[in-house]
Tab-separated table of C-alpha atoms in Angstrom:
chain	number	residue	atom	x	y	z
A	19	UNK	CA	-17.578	-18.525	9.386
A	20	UNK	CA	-20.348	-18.887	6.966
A	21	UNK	CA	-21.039	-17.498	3.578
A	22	UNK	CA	-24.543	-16.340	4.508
A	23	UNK	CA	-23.041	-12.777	6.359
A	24	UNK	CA	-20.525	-10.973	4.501
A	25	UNK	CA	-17.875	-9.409	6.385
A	26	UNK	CA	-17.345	-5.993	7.112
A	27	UNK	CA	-13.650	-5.717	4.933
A	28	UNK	CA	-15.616	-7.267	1.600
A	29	UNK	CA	-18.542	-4.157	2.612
A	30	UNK	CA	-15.870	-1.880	2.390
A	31	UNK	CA	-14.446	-3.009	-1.053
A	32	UNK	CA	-17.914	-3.233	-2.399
A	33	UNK	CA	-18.674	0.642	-1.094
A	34	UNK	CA	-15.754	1.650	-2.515
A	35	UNK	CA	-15.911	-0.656	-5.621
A	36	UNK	CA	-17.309	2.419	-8.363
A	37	UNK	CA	-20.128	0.570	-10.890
A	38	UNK	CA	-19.199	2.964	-14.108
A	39	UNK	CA	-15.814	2.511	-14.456
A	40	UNK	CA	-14.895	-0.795	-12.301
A	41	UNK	CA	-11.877	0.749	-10.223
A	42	UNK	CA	-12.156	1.261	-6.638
A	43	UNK	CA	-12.274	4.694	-4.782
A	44	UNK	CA	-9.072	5.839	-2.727
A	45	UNK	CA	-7.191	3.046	-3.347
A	46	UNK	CA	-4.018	4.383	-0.926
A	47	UNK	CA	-5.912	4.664	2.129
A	48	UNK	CA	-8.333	1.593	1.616
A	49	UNK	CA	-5.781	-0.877	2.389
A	50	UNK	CA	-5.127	0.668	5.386
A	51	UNK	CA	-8.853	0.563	5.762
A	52	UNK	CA	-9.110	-3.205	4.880
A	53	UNK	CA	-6.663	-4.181	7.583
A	54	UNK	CA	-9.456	-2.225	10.476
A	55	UNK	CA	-12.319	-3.389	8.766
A	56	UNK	CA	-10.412	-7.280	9.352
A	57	UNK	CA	-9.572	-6.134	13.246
A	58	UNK	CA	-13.242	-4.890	13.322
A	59	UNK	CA	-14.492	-8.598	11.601
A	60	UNK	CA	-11.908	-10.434	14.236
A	61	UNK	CA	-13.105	-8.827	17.251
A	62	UNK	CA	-17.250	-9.408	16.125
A	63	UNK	CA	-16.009	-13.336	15.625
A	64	UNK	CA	-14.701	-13.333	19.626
A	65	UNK	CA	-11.196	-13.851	18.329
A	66	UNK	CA	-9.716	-10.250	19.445
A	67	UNK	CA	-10.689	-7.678	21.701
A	68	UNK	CA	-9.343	-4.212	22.849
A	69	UNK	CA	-6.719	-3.880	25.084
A	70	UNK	CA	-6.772	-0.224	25.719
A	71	UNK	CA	-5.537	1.098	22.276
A	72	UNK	CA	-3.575	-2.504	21.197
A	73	UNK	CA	-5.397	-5.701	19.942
A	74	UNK	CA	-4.881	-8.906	21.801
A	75	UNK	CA	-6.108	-12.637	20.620
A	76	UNK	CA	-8.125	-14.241	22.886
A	77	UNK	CA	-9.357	-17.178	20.986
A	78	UNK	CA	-7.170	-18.210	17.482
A	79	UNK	CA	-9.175	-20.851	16.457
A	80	UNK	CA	-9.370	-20.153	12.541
A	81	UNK	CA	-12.653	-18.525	11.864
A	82	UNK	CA	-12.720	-20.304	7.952
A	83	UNK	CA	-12.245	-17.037	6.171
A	84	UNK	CA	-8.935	-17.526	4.842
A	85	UNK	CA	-8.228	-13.693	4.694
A	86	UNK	CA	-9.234	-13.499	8.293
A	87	UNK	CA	-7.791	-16.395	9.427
A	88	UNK	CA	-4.109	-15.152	7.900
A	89	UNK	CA	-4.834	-11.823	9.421
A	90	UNK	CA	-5.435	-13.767	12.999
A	91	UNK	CA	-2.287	-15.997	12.662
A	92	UNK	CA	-0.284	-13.249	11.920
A	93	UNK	CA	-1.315	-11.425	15.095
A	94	UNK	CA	-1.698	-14.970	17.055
A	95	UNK	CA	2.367	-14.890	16.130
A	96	UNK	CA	3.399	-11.391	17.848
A	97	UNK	CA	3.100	-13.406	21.291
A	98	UNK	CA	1.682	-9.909	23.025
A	99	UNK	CA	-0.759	-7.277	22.139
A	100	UNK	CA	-0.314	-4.939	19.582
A	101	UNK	CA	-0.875	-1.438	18.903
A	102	UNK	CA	-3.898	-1.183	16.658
A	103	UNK	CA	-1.703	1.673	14.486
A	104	UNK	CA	1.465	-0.329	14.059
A	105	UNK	CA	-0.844	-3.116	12.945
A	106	UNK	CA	-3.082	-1.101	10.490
A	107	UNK	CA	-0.225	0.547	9.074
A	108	UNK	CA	2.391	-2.450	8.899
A	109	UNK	CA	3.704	-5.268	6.303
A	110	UNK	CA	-0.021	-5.860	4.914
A	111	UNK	CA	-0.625	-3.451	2.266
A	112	UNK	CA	-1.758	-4.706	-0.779
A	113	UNK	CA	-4.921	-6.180	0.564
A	114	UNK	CA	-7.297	-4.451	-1.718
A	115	UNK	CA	-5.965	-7.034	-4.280
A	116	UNK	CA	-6.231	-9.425	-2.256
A	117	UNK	CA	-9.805	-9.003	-1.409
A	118	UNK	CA	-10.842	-8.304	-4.578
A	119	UNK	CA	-9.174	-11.405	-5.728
A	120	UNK	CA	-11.150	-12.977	-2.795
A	121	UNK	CA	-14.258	-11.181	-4.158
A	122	UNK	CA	-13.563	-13.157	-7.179
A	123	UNK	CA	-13.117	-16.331	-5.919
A	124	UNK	CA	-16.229	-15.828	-4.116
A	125	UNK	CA	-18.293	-15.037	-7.013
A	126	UNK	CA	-19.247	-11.514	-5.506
A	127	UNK	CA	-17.499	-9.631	-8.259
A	128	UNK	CA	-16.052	-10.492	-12.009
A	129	UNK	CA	-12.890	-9.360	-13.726
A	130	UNK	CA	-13.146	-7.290	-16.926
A	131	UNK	CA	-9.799	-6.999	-18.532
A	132	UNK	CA	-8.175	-4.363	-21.040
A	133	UNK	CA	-5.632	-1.890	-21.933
A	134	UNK	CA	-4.633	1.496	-21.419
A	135	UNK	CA	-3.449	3.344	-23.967
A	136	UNK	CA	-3.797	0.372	-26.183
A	137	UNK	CA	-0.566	-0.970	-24.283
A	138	UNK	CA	-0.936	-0.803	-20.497
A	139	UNK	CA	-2.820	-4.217	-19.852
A	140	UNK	CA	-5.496	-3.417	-16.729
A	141	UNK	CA	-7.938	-4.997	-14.560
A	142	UNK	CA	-11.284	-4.055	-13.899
A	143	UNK	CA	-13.949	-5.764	-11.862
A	144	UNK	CA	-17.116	-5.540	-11.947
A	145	UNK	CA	-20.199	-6.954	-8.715
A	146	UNK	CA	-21.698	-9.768	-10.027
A	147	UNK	CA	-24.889	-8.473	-7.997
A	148	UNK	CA	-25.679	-4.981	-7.937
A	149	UNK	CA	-28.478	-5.963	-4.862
A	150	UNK	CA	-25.858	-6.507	-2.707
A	151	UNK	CA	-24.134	-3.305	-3.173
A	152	UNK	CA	-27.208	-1.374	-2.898
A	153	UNK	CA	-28.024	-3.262	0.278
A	154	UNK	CA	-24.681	-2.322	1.830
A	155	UNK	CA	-25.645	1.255	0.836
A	156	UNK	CA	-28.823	1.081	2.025
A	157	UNK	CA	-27.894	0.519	5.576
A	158	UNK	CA	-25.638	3.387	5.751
A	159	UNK	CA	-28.484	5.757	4.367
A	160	UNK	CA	-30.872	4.488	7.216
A	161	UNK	CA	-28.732	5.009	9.481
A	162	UNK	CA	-27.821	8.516	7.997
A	163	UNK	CA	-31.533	9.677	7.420
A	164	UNK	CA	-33.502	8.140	10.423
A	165	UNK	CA	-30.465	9.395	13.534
A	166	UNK	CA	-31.470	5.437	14.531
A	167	UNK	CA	-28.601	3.945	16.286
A	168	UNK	CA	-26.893	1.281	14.044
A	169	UNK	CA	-25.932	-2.520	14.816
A	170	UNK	CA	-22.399	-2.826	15.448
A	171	UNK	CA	-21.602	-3.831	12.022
A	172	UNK	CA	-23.110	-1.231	10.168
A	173	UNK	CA	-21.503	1.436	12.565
A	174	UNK	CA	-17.995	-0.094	11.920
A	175	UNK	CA	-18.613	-0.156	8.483
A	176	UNK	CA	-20.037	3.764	8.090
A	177	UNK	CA	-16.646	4.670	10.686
A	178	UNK	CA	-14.362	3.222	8.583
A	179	UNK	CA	-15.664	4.012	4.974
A	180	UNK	CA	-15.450	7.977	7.257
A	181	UNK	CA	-11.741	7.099	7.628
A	182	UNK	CA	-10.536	5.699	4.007
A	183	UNK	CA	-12.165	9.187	2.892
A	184	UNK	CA	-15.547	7.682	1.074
A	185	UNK	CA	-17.502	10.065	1.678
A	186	UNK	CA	-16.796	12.232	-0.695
A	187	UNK	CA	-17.515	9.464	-3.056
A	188	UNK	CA	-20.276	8.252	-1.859
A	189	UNK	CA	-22.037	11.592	-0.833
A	190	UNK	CA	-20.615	14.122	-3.236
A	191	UNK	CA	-20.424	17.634	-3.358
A	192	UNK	CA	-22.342	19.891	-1.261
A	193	UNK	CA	-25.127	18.180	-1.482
A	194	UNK	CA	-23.582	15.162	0.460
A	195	UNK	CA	-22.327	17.753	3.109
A	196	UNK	CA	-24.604	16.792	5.936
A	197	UNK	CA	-24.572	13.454	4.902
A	198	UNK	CA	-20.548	13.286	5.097
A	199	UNK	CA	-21.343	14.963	8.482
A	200	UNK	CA	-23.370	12.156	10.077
A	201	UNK	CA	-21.485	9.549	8.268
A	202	UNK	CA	-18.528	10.387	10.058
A	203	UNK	CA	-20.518	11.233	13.591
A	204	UNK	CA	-21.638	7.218	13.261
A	205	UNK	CA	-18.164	6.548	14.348
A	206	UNK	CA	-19.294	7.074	18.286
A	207	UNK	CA	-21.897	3.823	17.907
A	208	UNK	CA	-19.169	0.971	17.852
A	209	UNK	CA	-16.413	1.251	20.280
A	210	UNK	CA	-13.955	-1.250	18.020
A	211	UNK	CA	-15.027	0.460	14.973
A	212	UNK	CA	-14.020	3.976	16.376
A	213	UNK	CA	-10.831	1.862	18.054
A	214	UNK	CA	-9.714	0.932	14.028
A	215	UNK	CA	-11.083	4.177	12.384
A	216	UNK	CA	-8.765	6.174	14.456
A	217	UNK	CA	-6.164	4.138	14.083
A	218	UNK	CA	-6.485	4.119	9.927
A	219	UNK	CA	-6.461	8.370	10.349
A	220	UNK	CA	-3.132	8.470	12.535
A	221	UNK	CA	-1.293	6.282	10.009
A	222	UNK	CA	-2.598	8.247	7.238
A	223	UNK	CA	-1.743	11.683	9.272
A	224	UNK	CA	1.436	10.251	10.700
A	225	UNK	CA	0.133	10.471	14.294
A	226	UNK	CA	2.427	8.393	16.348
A	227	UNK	CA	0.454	5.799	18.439
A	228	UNK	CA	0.357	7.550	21.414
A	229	UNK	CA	-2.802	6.566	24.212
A	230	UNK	CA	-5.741	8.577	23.560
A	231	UNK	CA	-5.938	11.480	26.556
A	232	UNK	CA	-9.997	12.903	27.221
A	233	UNK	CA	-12.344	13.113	25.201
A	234	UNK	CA	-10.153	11.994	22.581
A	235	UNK	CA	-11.707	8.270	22.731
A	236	UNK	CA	-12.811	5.886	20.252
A	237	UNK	CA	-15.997	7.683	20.030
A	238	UNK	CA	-14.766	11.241	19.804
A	239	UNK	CA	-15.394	12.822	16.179
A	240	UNK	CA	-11.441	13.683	14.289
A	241	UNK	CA	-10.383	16.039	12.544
A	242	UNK	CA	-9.918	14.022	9.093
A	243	UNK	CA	-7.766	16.091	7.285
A	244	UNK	CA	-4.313	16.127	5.418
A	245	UNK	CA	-4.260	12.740	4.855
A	246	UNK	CA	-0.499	11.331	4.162
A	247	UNK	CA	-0.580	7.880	2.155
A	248	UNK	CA	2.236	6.816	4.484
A	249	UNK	CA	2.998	7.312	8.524
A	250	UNK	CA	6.641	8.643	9.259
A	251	UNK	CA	8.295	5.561	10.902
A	252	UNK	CA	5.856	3.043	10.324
A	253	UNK	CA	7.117	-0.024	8.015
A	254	UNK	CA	5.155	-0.242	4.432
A	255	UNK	CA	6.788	-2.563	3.240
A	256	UNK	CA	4.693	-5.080	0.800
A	257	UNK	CA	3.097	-8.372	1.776
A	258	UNK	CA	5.184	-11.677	0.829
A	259	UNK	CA	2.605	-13.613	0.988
A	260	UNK	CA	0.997	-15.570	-1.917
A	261	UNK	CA	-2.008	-13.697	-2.458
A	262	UNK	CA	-0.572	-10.447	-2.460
A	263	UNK	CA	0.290	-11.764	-5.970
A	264	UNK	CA	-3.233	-11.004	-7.304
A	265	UNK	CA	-2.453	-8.118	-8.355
A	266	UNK	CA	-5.495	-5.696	-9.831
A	267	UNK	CA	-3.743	-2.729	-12.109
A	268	UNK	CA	-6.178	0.244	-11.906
């Protein structure tokens, strides 16, 4: 996978990435968030699709994202499809460090370090190109203002930036009412996107991950309130891995 598109999981870190003070908007849920904006990336690349409400692999050769590609082996490894909840809220927190280590590496972003308190060491990052974030931004107000129908990617992204709760922080107060409003009604333009978005809101609301019944599809608008940082019965435990070591103290 080239470097000339950016994937949908470093969007959503860059949306939620705040300029003025270099931390990153609800941290809690945006993990969760990461791991459907990497389903969301997977399925665009042909390597996953929906199987009813679980995610199968249908190609695994490595895309040459590395965060992708561990995402895809892990999944290539269950043997069977898996429910896009139990997935989204399993053994892969921590990936907002991870990506913005990635962001890093990548050159999209720079780390600013200090101290709280005069003790507490911390880690800020800053984008290395503010034209990049306003591009991202962009899209989602176009698609917003004009009612236009977005492409697939920017739907996904505006779905799940609804579901992490950025709305509120990137449309405040009640101003940004009707523009939280449509932001979340984009979630009916991209079936995947709606797929993940759901799935981000159940763990966060400890829904179980039962089959959607109705007009309760992937396109159907939710109710997105009392979030819950963690789903009742669904493992959180932290990634082993060796880039869950980057760790970013906020």
């Amino acid at each position: 996978m080239g470097r000339s598109r950016r994937t949908i999981p470093e969007e959503l870190l860059l949306l939620a990435l705040d300029p003025a003070t270099g931390t990153t908007a609800q941290p809690q849920s945006l993990d969760l968030g990461l791991a459907g904006a990497q389903l969301v990336e997977l399925a665009l690349a042909g390597r996953i699709a929906p199987d009813g409400d679980r995610i199968a692999v249908v190609m695994a050769r490595p895309t040459g994202d590395p965060t992708l590609d561990s995402a895809l082996e892990l999944l290539r490894r269950r043997g069977s499809p898996v429910r896009a909840v139990h997935w989204i809220g399993g053994p892969r927190l921590g990936l907002r460090q991870i990506y913005l280590a990635h962001l890093e590496r990548c050159g999209m972003v720079h780390a600013v370090s200090g101290q709280m308190c005069g003790v507490l060491p911390t880690t800020r990052y800053q984008a290395t190109d503010t034209a990049i974030s306003r591009d991202i931004r962009a899209r989602l107000d176009s698609a917003i203002r004009t009612g236009v129908p977005p492409d697939p990617r920017t739907a996904a992204l505006a779905a799940l930036a609804h579901a992490v709760g950025l709305g509120k922080h990137l449309y405040p107060g009640n101003e940004g009412r009707s523009s939280r409003s449509r932001l979340r009604d984009l979630i009916r333009h991209d079936p995947m996107g709606g797929l993940v978005a759901h799935a981000v809101m159940d763990v966060q609301n400890g829904v179980a991950a039962q089959p959607r019944r109705g007009g309760q599809g992937p396109g159907a608008a939710p109710d997105n309130g009392g979030r819950h940082a963690a789903a009742a019965g669904v493992p959180m435990q932290p990634h082993h891995g060796a880039m869950a070591r980057a760790v970013a103290h906020h």
